[in-house]
JSON list of C-alpha atoms in Angstrom, two decimals:
[
{"chain": "A", "resi": 241, "resn": "UNK", "atom": "CA", "xyz": [50.14, 62.36, -8.02]},
{"chain": "A", "resi": 242, "resn": "UNK", "atom": "CA", "xyz": [50.66, 65.98, -7.84]},
{"chain": "A", "resi": 243, "resn": "UNK", "atom": "CA", "xyz": [49.91, 67.22, -11.01]},
{"chain": "A", "resi": 244, "resn": "UNK", "atom": "CA", "xyz": [46.21, 65.22, -10.97]},
{"chain": "A", "resi": 245, "resn": "UNK", "atom": "CA", "xyz": [45.94, 67.58, -7.91]},
{"chain": "A", "resi": 246, "resn": "UNK", "atom": "CA", "xyz": [47.34, 70.36, -9.31]},
{"chain": "A", "resi": 247, "resn": "UNK", "atom": "CA", "xyz": [44.88, 70.17, -12.25]},
{"chain": "A", "resi": 248, "resn": "UNK", "atom": "CA", "xyz": [41.68, 69.82, -9.78]},
{"chain": "A", "resi": 249, "resn": "UNK", "atom": "CA", "xyz": [42.56, 73.31, -8.14]},
{"chain": "A", "resi": 250, "resn": "UNK", "atom": "CA", "xyz": [43.14, 75.39, -11.19]},
{"chain": "A", "resi": 251, "resn": "UNK", "atom": "CA", "xyz": [40.45, 77.27, -12.93]},
{"chain": "A", "resi": 252, "resn": "UNK", "atom": "CA", "xyz": [41.33, 77.38, -17.02]},
{"chain": "A", "resi": 253, "resn": "UNK", "atom": "CA", "xyz": [41.99, 81.40, -16.74]},
{"chain": "A", "resi": 254, "resn": "UNK", "atom": "CA", "xyz": [44.98, 80.33, -14.48]},
{"chain": "A", "resi": 255, "resn": "UNK", "atom": "CA", "xyz": [45.94, 77.57, -16.89]},
{"chain": "A", "resi": 256, "resn": "UNK", "atom": "CA", "xyz": [46.35, 79.89, -19.33]},
{"chain": "A", "resi": 257, "resn": "UNK", "atom": "CA", "xyz": [48.40, 82.09, -17.57]},
{"chain": "A", "resi": 258, "resn": "UNK", "atom": "CA", "xyz": [50.83, 79.54, -16.77]},
{"chain": "A", "resi": 259, "resn": "UNK", "atom": "CA", "xyz": [50.92, 78.28, -20.31]},
{"chain": "A", "resi": 260, "resn": "UNK", "atom": "CA", "xyz": [51.33, 82.03, -21.29]},
{"chain": "A", "resi": 261, "resn": "UNK", "atom": "CA", "xyz": [54.31, 82.44, -19.48]},
{"chain": "A", "resi": 262, "resn": "UNK", "atom": "CA", "xyz": [56.23, 79.27, -19.95]},
{"chain": "A", "resi": 263, "resn": "UNK", "atom": "CA", "xyz": [55.85, 80.29, -23.68]},
{"chain": "A", "resi": 264, "resn": "UNK", "atom": "CA", "xyz": [57.09, 83.53, -23.36]},
{"chain": "A", "resi": 265, "resn": "UNK", "atom": "CA", "xyz": [60.31, 82.23, -20.87]},
{"chain": "A", "resi": 266, "resn": "UNK", "atom": "CA", "xyz": [61.04, 79.35, -23.54]},
{"chain": "A", "resi": 267, "resn": "UNK", "atom": "CA", "xyz": [60.96, 82.13, -26.67]},
{"chain": "A", "resi": 268, "resn": "UNK", "atom": "CA", "xyz": [63.02, 84.56, -24.71]},
{"chain": "A", "resi": 269, "resn": "UNK", "atom": "CA", "xyz": [65.80, 81.81, -23.71]},
{"chain": "A", "resi": 270, "resn": "UNK", "atom": "CA", "xyz": [66.00, 80.44, -27.42]},
{"chain": "A", "resi": 271, "resn": "UNK", "atom": "CA", "xyz": [66.79, 83.55, -28.66]},
{"chain": "A", "resi": 272, "resn": "UNK", "atom": "CA", "xyz": [70.17, 83.65, -26.62]},
{"chain": "A", "resi": 273, "resn": "UNK", "atom": "CA", "xyz": [73.13, 83.43, -28.19]},
{"chain": "A", "resi": 274, "resn": "UNK", "atom": "CA", "xyz": [74.68, 81.28, -25.87]},
{"chain": "A", "resi": 275, "resn": "UNK", "atom": "CA", "xyz": [72.68, 78.45, -25.73]},
{"chain": "A", "resi": 276, "resn": "UNK", "atom": "CA", "xyz": [74.35, 76.76, -22.07]},
{"chain": "A", "resi": 277, "resn": "UNK", "atom": "CA", "xyz": [72.81, 80.01, -20.21]},
{"chain": "A", "resi": 278, "resn": "UNK", "atom": "CA", "xyz": [70.23, 80.02, -22.28]},
{"chain": "A", "resi": 279, "resn": "UNK", "atom": "CA", "xyz": [69.22, 76.29, -20.70]},
{"chain": "A", "resi": 280, "resn": "UNK", "atom": "CA", "xyz": [69.92, 77.27, -17.06]},
{"chain": "A", "resi": 281, "resn": "UNK", "atom": "CA", "xyz": [68.31, 80.11, -17.80]},
{"chain": "A", "resi": 282, "resn": "UNK", "atom": "CA", "xyz": [64.69, 78.69, -18.88]},
{"chain": "A", "resi": 283, "resn": "UNK", "atom": "CA", "xyz": [65.54, 76.15, -16.25]},
{"chain": "A", "resi": 284, "resn": "UNK", "atom": "CA", "xyz": [65.60, 78.63, -13.49]},
{"chain": "A", "resi": 285, "resn": "UNK", "atom": "CA", "xyz": [62.68, 80.32, -15.04]},
{"chain": "A", "resi": 286, "resn": "UNK", "atom": "CA", "xyz": [60.35, 77.60, -15.28]},
{"chain": "A", "resi": 287, "resn": "UNK", "atom": "CA", "xyz": [61.14, 76.28, -11.81]},
{"chain": "A", "resi": 288, "resn": "UNK", "atom": "CA", "xyz": [60.17, 80.16, -10.35]},
{"chain": "A", "resi": 289, "resn": "UNK", "atom": "CA", "xyz": [56.73, 79.66, -12.38]},
{"chain": "A", "resi": 290, "resn": "UNK", "atom": "CA", "xyz": [55.73, 76.32, -11.48]},
{"chain": "A", "resi": 291, "resn": "UNK", "atom": "CA", "xyz": [56.76, 77.23, -7.41]},
{"chain": "A", "resi": 292, "resn": "UNK", "atom": "CA", "xyz": [54.59, 80.47, -7.94]},
{"chain": "A", "resi": 293, "resn": "UNK", "atom": "CA", "xyz": [51.51, 78.08, -8.89]},
{"chain": "A", "resi": 294, "resn": "UNK", "atom": "CA", "xyz": [52.29, 75.73, -6.56]},
{"chain": "A", "resi": 295, "resn": "UNK", "atom": "CA", "xyz": [53.10, 72.85, -9.45]}
]
Protein backbone atom coordinates (compact mmCIF):
# COMPACT_ATOMS: atom_id res chain seq x y z
CA UNK A 1 0.00 0.00 0.00
CA UNK A 2 2.98 2.29 -0.44
CA UNK A 3 1.45 3.96 -3.48
CA UNK A 4 -1.75 4.88 -1.67
CA UNK A 5 0.22 6.19 1.32
CA UNK A 6 2.25 8.34 -1.08
CA UNK A 7 -0.89 9.60 -2.82
CA UNK A 8 -2.37 10.70 0.49
CA UNK A 9 0.66 12.83 1.35
CA UNK A 10 1.60 14.44 -1.97
CA UNK A 11 0.40 17.82 -3.14
CA UNK A 12 -0.72 18.38 -6.72
CA UNK A 13 2.35 20.56 -7.25
CA UNK A 14 4.72 17.83 -6.05
CA UNK A 15 2.90 15.30 -8.20
CA UNK A 16 3.51 17.53 -11.23
CA UNK A 17 7.22 17.83 -10.37
CA UNK A 18 7.61 14.04 -10.13
CA UNK A 19 5.79 13.46 -13.41
CA UNK A 20 7.85 16.14 -15.18
CA UNK A 21 11.12 14.70 -13.87
CA UNK A 22 10.18 11.19 -14.98
CA UNK A 23 9.19 12.38 -18.46
CA UNK A 24 12.40 14.38 -18.88
CA UNK A 25 14.57 11.44 -17.86
CA UNK A 26 12.67 9.13 -20.20
CA UNK A 27 13.16 11.51 -23.13
CA UNK A 28 16.88 11.87 -22.40
CA UNK A 29 17.48 8.15 -22.16
CA UNK A 30 15.42 7.18 -25.22
CA UNK A 31 17.57 9.47 -27.35
CA UNK A 32 20.75 7.58 -26.42
CA UNK A 33 22.20 5.45 -29.19
CA UNK A 34 23.34 2.59 -26.96
CA UNK A 35 19.98 1.15 -25.93
CA UNK A 36 21.21 -1.21 -23.21
CA UNK A 37 23.03 1.65 -21.51
CA UNK A 38 19.99 3.88 -21.98
CA UNK A 39 17.78 1.35 -20.21
CA UNK A 40 20.14 1.01 -17.27
CA UNK A 41 20.55 4.80 -17.05
CA UNK A 42 16.78 5.28 -17.15
CA UNK A 43 16.30 2.70 -14.43
CA UNK A 44 18.84 4.34 -12.11
CA UNK A 45 17.44 7.81 -12.80
CA UNK A 46 13.90 6.72 -12.03
CA UNK A 47 15.08 4.93 -8.89
CA UNK A 48 16.80 8.13 -7.72
CA UNK A 49 13.68 10.22 -8.36
CA UNK A 50 11.45 7.72 -6.54
CA UNK A 51 13.84 7.54 -3.59
CA UNK A 52 14.08 11.32 -3.41
CA UNK A 53 10.31 11.65 -3.15
CA UNK A 54 9.95 8.63 -0.87
CA UNK A 55 7.99 6.55 -3.35
